Short mmCIF file of C-alpha atoms in Angstrom, two decimals:
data_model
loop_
_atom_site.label_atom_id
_atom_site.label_comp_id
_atom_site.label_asym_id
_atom_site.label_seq_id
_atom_site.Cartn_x
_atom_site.Cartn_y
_atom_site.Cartn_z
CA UNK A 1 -26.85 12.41 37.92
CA UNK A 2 -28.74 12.94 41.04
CA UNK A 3 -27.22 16.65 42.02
CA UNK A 4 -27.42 17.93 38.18
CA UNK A 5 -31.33 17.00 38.50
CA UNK A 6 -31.50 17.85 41.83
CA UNK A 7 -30.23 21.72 41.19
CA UNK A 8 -31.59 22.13 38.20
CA UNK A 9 -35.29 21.20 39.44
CA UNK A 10 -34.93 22.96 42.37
CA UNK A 11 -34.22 26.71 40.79
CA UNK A 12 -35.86 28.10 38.38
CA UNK A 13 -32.53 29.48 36.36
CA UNK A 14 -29.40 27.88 37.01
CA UNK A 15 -25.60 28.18 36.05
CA UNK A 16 -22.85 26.06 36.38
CA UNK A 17 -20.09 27.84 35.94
CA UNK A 18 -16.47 28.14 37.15
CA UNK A 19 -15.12 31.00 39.40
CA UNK A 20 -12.67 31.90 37.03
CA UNK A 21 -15.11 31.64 33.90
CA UNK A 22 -15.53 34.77 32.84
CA UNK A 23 -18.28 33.99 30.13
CA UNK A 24 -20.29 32.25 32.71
CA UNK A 25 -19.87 35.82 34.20
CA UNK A 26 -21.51 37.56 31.26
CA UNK A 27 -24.09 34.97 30.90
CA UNK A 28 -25.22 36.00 35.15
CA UNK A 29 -25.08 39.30 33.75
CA UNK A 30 -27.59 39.10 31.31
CA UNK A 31 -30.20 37.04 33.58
CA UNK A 32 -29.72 39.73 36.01
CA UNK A 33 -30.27 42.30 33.37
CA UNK A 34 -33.24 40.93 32.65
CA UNK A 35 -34.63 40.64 35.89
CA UNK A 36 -33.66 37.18 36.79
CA UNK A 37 -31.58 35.94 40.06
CA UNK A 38 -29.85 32.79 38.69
CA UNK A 39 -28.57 30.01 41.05
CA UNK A 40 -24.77 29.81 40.27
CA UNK A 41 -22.99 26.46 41.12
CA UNK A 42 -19.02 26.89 40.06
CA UNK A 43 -18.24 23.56 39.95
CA UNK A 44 -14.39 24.35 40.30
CA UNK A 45 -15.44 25.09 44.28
CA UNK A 46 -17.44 21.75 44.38
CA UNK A 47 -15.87 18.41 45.23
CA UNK A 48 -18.27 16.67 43.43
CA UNK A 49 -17.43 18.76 40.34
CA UNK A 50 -15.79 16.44 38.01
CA UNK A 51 -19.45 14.31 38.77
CA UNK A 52 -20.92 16.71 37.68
CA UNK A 53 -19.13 17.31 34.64
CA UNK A 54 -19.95 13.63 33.89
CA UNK A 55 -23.30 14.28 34.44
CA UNK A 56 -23.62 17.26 31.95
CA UNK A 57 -22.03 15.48 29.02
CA UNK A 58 -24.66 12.37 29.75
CA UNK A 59 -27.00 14.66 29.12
CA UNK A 60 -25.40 16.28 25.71
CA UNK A 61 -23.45 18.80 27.08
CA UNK A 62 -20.07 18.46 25.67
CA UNK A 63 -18.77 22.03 26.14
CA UNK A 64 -16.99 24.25 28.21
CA UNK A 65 -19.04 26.11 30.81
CA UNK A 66 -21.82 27.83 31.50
CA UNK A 67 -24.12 25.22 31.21
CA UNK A 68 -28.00 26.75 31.74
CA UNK A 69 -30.70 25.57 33.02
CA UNK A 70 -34.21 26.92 33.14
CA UNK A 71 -37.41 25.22 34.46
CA UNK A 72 -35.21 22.10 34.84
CA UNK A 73 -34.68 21.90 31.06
CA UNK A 74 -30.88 22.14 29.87
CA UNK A 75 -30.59 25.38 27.30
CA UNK A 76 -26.98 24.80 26.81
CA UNK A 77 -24.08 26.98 26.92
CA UNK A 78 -23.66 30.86 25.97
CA UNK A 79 -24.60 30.47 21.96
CA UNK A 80 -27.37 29.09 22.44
CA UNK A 81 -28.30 31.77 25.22
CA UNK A 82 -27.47 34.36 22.93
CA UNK A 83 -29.42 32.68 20.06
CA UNK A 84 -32.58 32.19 22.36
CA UNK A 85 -32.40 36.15 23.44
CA UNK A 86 -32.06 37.63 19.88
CA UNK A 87 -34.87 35.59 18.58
CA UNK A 88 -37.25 36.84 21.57
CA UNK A 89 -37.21 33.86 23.16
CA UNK A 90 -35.40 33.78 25.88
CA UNK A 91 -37.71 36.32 28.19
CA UNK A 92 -40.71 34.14 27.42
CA UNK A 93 -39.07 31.29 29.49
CA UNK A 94 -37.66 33.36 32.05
CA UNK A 95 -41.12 35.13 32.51
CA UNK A 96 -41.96 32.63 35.69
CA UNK A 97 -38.82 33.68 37.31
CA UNK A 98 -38.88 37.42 36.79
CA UNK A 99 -40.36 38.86 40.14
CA UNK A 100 -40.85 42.54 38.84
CA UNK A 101 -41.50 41.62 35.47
CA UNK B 1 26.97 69.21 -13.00
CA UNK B 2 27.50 71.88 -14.93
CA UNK B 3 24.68 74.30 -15.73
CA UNK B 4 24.56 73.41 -19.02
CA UNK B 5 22.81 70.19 -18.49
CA UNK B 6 20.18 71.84 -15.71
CA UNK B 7 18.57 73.73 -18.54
CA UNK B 8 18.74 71.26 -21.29
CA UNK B 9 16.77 72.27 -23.97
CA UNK B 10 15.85 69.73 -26.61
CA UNK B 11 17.17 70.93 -29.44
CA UNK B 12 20.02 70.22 -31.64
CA UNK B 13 20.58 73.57 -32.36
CA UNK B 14 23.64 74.92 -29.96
CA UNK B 15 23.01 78.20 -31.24
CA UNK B 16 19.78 78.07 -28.83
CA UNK B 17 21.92 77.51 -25.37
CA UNK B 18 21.77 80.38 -23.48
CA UNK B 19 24.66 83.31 -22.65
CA UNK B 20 25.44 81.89 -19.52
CA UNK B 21 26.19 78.62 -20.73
CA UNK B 22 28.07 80.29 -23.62
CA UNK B 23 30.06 81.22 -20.67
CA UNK B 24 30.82 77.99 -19.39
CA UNK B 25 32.05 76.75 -22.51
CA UNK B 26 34.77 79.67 -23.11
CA UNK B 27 36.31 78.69 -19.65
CA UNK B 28 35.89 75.06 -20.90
CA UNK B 29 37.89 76.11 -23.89
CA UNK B 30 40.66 77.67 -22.09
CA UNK B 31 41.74 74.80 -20.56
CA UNK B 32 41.81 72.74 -23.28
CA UNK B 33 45.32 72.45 -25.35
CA UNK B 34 44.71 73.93 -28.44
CA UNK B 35 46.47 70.86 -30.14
CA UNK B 36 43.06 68.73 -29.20
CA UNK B 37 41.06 71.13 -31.68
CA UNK B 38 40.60 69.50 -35.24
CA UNK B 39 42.56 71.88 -37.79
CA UNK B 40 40.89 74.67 -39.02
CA UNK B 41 40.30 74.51 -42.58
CA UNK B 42 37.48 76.24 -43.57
CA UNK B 43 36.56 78.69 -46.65
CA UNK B 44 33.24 79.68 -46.51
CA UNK B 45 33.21 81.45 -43.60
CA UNK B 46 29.77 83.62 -43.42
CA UNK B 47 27.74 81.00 -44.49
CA UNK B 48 29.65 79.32 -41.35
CA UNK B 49 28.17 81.90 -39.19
CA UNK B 50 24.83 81.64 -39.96
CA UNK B 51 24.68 78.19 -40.35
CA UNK B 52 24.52 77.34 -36.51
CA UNK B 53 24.68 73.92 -36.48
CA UNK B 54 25.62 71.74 -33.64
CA UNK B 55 27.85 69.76 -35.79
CA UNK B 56 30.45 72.09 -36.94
CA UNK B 57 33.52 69.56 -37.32
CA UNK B 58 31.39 68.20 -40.36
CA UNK B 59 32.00 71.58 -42.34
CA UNK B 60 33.44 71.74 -45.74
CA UNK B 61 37.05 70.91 -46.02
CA UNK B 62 39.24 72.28 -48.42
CA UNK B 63 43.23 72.66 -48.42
CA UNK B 64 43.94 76.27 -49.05
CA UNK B 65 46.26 77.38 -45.83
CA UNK B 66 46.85 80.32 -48.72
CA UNK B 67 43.62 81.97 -48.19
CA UNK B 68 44.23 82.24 -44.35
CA UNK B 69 47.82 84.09 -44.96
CA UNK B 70 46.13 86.46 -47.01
CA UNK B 71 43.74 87.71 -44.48
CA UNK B 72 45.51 85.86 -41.65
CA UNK B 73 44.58 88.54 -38.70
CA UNK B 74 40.56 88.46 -38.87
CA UNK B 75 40.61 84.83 -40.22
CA UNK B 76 42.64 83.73 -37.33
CA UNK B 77 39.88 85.55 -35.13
CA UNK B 78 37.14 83.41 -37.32
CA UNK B 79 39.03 79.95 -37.29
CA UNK B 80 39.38 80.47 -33.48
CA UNK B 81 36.16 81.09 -33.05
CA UNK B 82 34.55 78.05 -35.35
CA UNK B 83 37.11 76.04 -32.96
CA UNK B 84 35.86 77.05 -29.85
CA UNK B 85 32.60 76.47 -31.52
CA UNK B 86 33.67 73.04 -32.49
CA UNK B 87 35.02 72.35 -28.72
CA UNK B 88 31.70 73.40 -27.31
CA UNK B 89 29.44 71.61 -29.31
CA UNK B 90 31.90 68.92 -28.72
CA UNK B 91 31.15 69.36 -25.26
CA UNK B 92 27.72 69.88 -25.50
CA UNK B 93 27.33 66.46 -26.75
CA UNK B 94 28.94 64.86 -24.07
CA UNK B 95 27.18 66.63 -21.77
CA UNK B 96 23.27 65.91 -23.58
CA UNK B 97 24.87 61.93 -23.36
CA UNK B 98 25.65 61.70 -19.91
CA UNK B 99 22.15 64.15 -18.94
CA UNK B 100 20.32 61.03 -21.15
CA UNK B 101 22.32 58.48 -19.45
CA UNK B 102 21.17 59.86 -15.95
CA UNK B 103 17.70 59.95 -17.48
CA UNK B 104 17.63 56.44 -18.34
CA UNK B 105 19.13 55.68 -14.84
CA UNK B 106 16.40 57.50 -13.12
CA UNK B 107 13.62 56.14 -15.21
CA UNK B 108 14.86 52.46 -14.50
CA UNK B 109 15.04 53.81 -10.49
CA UNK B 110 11.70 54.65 -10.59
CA UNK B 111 10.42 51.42 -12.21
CA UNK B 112 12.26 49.60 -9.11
CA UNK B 113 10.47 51.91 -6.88
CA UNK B 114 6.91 51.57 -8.16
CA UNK B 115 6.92 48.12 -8.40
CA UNK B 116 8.55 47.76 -4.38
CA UNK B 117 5.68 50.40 -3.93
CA UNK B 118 3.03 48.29 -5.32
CA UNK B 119 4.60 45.17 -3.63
CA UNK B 120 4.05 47.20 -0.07
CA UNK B 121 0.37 48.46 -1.24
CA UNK B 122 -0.23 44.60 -1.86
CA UNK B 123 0.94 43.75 1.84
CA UNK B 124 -0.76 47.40 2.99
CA UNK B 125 -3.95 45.71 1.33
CA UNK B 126 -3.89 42.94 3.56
CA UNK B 127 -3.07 43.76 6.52
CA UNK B 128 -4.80 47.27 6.72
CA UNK B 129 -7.83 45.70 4.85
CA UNK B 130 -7.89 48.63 2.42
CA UNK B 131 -5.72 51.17 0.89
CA UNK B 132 -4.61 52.54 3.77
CA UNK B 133 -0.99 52.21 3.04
CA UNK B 134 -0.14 54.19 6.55
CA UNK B 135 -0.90 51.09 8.58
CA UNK B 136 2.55 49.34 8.15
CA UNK B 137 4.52 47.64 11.26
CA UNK B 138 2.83 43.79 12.15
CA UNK B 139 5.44 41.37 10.96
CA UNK B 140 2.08 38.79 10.76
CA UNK B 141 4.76 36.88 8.56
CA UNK B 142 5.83 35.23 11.76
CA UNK B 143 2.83 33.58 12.13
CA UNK B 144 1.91 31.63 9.62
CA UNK B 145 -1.99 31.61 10.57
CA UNK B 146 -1.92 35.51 10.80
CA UNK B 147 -0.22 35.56 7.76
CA UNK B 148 -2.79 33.33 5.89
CA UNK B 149 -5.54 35.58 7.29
CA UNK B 150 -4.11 38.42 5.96
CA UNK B 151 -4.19 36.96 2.37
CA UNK B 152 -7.41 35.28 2.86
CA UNK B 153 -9.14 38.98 4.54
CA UNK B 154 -7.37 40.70 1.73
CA UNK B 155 -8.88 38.23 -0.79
CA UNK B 156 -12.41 38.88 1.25
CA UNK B 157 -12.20 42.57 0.73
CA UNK B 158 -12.09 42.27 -3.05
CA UNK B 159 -14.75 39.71 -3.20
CA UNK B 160 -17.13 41.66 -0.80
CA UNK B 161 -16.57 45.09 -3.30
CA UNK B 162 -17.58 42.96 -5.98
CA UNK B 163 -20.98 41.21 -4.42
CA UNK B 164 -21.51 44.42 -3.58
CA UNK B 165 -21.76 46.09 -7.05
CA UNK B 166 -23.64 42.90 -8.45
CA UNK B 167 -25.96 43.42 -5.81
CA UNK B 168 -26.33 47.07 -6.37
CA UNK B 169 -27.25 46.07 -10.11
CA UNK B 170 -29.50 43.60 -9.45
CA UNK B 171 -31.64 45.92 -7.17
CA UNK B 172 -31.87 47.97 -9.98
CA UNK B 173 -32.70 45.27 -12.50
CA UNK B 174 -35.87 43.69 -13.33
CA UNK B 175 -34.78 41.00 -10.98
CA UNK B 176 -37.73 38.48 -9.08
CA UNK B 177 -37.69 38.33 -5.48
CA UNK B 178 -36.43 34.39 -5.50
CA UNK B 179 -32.62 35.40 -7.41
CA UNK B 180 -33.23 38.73 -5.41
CA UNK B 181 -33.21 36.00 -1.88
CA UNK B 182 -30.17 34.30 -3.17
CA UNK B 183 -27.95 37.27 -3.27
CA UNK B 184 -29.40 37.69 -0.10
CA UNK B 185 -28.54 34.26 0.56
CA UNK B 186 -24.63 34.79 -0.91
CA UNK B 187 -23.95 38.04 0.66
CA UNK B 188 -25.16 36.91 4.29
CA UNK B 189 -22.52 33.24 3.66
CA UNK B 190 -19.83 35.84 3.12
CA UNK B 191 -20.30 37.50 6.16
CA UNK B 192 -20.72 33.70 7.80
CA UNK B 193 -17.30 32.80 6.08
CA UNK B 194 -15.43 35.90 7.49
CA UNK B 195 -16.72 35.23 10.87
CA UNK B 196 -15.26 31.28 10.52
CA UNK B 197 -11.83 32.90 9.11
CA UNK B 198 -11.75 35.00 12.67
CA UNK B 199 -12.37 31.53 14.34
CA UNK B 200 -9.18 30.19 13.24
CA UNK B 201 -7.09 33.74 13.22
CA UNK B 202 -8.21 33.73 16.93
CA UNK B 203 -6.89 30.20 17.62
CA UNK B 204 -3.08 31.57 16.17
CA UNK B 205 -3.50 35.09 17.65
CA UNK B 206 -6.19 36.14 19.89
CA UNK B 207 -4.70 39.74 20.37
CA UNK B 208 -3.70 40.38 17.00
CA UNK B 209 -7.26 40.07 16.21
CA UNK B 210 -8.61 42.05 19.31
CA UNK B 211 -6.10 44.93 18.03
CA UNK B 212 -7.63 45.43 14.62
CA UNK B 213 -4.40 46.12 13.07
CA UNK B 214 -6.13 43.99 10.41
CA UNK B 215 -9.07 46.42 9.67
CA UNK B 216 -9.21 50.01 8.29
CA UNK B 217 -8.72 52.23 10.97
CA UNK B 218 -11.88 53.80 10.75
CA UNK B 219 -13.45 50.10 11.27
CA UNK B 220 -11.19 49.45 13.96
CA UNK B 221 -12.69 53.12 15.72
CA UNK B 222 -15.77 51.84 15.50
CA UNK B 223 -15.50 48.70 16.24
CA UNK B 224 -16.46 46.34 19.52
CA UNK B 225 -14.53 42.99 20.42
CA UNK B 226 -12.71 42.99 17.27
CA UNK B 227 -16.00 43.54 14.67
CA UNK B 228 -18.66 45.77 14.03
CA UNK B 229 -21.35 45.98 17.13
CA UNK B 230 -24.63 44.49 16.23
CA UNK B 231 -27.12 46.90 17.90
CA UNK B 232 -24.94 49.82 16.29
CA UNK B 233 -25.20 48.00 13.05
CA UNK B 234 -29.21 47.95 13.24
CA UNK B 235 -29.10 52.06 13.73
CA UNK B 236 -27.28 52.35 10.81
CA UNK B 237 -29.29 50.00 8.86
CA UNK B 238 -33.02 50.96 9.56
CA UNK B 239 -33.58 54.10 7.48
CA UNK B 240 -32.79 52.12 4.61
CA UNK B 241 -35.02 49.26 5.11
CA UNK B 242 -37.99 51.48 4.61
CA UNK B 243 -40.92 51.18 4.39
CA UNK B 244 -41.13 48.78 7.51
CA UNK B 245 -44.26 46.93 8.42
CA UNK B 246 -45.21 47.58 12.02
CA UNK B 247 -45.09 44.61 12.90
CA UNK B 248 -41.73 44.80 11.14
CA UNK B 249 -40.27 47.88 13.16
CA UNK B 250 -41.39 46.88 16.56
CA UNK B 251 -39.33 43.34 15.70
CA UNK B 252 -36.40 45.19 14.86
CA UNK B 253 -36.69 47.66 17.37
CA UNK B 254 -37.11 44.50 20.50
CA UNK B 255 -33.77 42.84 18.05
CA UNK B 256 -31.73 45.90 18.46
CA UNK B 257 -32.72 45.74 22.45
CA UNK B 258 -31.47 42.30 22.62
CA UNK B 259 -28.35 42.92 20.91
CA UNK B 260 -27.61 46.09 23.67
CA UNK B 261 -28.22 43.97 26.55
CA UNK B 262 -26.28 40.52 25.59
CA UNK B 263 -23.24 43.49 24.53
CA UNK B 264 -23.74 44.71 27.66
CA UNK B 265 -23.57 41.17 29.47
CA UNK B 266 -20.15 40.09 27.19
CA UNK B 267 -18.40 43.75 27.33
CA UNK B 268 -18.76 43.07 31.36
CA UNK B 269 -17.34 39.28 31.08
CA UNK B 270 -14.71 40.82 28.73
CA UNK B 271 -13.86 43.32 31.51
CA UNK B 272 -13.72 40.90 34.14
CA UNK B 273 -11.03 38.78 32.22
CA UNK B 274 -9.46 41.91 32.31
CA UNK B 275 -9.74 42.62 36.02
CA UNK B 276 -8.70 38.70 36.54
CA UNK B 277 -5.73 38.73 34.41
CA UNK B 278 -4.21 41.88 36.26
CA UNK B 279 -5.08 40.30 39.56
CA UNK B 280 -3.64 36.94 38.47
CA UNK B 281 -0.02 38.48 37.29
CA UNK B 282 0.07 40.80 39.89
CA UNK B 283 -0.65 38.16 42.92
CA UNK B 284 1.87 36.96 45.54
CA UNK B 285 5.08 39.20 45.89
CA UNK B 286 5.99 40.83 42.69
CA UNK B 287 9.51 41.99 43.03
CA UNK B 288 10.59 38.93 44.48
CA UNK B 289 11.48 35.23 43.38
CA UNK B 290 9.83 32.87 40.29
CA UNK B 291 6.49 34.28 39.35
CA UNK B 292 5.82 30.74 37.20
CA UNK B 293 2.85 29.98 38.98
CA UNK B 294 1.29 33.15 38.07
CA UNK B 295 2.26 33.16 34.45
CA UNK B 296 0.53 29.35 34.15
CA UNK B 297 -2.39 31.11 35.62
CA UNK B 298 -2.84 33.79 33.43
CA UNK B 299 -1.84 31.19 30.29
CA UNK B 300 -5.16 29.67 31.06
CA UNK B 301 -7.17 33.11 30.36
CA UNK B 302 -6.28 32.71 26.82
CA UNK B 303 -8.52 30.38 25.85
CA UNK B 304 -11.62 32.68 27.38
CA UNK B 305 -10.19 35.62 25.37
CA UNK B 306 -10.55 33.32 22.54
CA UNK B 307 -13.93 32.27 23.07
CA UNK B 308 -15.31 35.62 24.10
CA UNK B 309 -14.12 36.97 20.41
CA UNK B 310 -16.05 34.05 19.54
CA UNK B 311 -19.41 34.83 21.04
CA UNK B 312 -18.49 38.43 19.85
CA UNK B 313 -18.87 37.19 16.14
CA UNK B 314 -21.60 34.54 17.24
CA UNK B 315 -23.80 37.74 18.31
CA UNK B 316 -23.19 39.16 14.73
CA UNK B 317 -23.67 36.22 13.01
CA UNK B 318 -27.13 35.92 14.76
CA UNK B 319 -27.89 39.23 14.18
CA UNK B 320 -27.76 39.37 10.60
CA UNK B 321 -30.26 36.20 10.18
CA UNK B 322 -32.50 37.74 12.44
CA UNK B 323 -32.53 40.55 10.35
CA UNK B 324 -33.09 38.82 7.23
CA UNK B 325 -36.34 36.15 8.82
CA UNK B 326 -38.12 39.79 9.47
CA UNK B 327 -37.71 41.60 6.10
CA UNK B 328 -39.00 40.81 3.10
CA UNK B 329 -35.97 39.59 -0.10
CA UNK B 330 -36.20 43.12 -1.06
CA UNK B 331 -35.67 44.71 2.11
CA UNK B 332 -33.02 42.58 2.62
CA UNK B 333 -31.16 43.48 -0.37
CA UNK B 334 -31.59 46.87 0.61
CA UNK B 335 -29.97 46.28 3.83
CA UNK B 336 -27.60 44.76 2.51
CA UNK B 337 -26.35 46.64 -0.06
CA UNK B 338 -26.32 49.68 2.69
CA UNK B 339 -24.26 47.63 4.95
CA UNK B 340 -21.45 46.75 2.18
CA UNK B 341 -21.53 50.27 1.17
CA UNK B 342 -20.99 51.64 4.49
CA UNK B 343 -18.10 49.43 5.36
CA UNK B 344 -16.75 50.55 2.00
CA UNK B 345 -17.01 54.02 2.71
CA UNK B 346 -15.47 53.44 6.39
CA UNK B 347 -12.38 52.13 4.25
CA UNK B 348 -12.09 55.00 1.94
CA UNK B 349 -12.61 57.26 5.00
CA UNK B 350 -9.25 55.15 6.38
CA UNK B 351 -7.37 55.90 2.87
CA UNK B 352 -8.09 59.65 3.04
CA UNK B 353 -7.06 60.07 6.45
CA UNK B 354 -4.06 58.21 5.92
CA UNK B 355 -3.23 59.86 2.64
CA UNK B 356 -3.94 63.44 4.55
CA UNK B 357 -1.54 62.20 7.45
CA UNK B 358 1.15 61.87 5.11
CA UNK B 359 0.56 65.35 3.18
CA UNK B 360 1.25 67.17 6.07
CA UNK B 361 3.94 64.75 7.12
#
């Protein structure tokens, strides 16, 4: 859907979350621990949300959130977050968006 | 009970009772009504003397009364004596019966006792996760999923002692690397399998699971969202990989940076839900009218405790096969072994301190 794109190519990092999600919390956390400013979008503020809820699981995402973002490319929720850091991945793709490095 | 049976000595003998027992029988004897006392008719009456036997109603029998009237004065003296003698060893018998009968009643007592021990050391076994029989108290019986993780953890304990020791002896076989990787391969699954058993026990009862009640308590000490913390875990498990590779110890060292940081990120999510669900029971006027609205609130928070447990074990599981892709099948083993043996010792350390607790109790 148009606004799922349309965030998601606009910011470099971006969570949807919910206000009251507190793993989407932890997940902000850790970008910030590492240097990165995510773009949050808590879809439980948004009238659109339930769109874009419909949106995300078009695009495979089936889950609860957070659902992450980076360089426009879905990651998926927190496993696969987690999975990406602990291999040493993760800070390779966030390496554009880390201003101090 | 009489003093008599307090120093039973084994021995058939009553000769061999001691004076103050002696004592007990002559008061015995003077209530009795002489009529009770079988008649005196003995002859031989030294040999009677020495001869102390318990039994002294079987002595010789003969008629002669005459004898007695002869030397009636001293004989009476004797024949009273050998008939106090007879009394007490009368006595003496019942007494030895009813000590035995006690005896048998205390030794079937403490059957019934060690087995409803044992019984308790079973449940003890599950729910503490080890021998530490001083965690008692969660009726998990009410739930029936707790209850089947109990078993099922219990069941996991065993099984992990014993893939431990097979492992141990097949690091110190002649074994090739390739079995060597599939005890690797075993050992991780179990881990894998526990981590799926948590899945479920979380879906019946999140907190029971956050509480540990279901681990030793030195595990549960230690412990971080309901399991062992992954970046702690490395510490502990790095002197005994060596020798590491460079290239080896600068991976592990960037894995056990990772792990700190995405603890970090979920212990601050975790403590959130905590800030939330205060805030959320605690909003509009406590004190007054139905609170419903808040309750529903708060329900909702139990799912995210639920996941976060999840992500908790999801960070272990990931953890471990990191581990393993940057160590070679020995090193692995190694690693391993050392982190089955130092759970195992964190148990044992549970059992002492629960043992000591109850010494001094």
């Amino acid at each position: 859907m148009d606004k799922v794109q349309k965030i998601s190519s606009e910011n470099g990092v971006v969570i949807f979350s919910k206000s009251t999600c507190c793993l989407s919390y932890a997940v902000h956390i850790l970008f910030q621990e590492l240097g990165v400013i995510p773009y949050v979008h808590e879809i439980d503020r948004d009238p659109e949300g339930k769109e874009i809820e419909k949106a995300l699981s078009r695009m495979g995402f089936n889950g609860p959130v957070p659902a992450v973002f980076i360089s426009g490319t879905l990651i998926g929720s927190t496993n696969e977050v987690m999975s990406l850091h602990l291999s040493g991945s993760l800070i390779p793709l966030l390496q554009p968006y880390r201003p101090l490095n | 009970m009489n003093s008599a049976s307090t120093q039973f000595i084994p021995t058939r003998r009553m000769g061999l009772y001691e004076p103050t027992s002696q004592m007990g029988m002559w008061n015995d004897y003077r209530e009795n009504n002489f009529m009770d006392i079988p008649p005196p008719v003995i002859l031989d009456v030294n040999s009677r003397f020495d001869n102390q036997s318990e039994d002294t109603s079987h002595g010789t029998v003969g008629p002669s009364n005459k004898y007695d009237q002869e030397a009636s004065k001293p004989v009476d003296k004797v024949l009273r004596r050998l008939a106090q003698n007879r009394e007490a060893a009368r006595k003496c018998r019942q007494r030895k019966k009813a000590y035995v009968q006690q005896l048998e009643n205390s030794k079937l007592r403490l059957m019934q006792l060690e087995q409803e021990l044992e019984r308790v050391r079973q449940q003890g076994l599950y729910i503490g996760g080890g021998l530490d029989t001083g965690q008692l108290g969660y009726c998990g019986t009410t739930n029936p999923g707790i209850a089947a993780f109990e078993m099922a953890y219990g069941q996991w304990v065993e099984q992990q002692n014993k893939k431990n020791a097979d492992l141990r002896d097949a690091l110190y076989s002649d074994i090739r690397d390739v079995e060597l990787s599939s005890f690797v391969e075993d050992g991780m699954k179990h881990y894998f399998d526990l981590f799926a058993m948590k899945e479920t026990a979380a879906r019946a009862d999140v907190f029971y699971l956050m509480s540990g009640m279901w681990r030793t308590s030195a595990e549960h000490f230690l412990s971080w969202i309901g399991g062992f913390r992954p970046s702690e875990l490395l510490k502990v498990l790095m002197p005994h990989l060596e020798p590491l590779a460079e290239q080896q110890r600068l991976e592990l060292s960037n894995l056990r940076q990772s792990c700190q940081q995405a603890e970090d990120a979920l212990s601050q999510g975790l403590e959130k839900l905590h800030q939330f669900l205060s805030d959320t029971v605690a909003a509009g006027q406590l004190g007054e009218g139905p609170y419903l609205p808040q309750i529903r609130a708060a329900m909702d928070k139990l799912d995210d405790m639920v996941r976060f447990v999840g992500q908790a074990d999801h960070l272990r599981k990931e953890t471990l096969m990191q581990i393993s892709r940057n160590l070679t099948p020995r090193q692995a083993a190694r690693g391993l072994l050392a982190l089955g043996e130092y759970f195992q010792r964190l148990r044992d350390l549970s059992s002492l301190w629960a043992s000591s607790r109850r010494e001094s109790a």
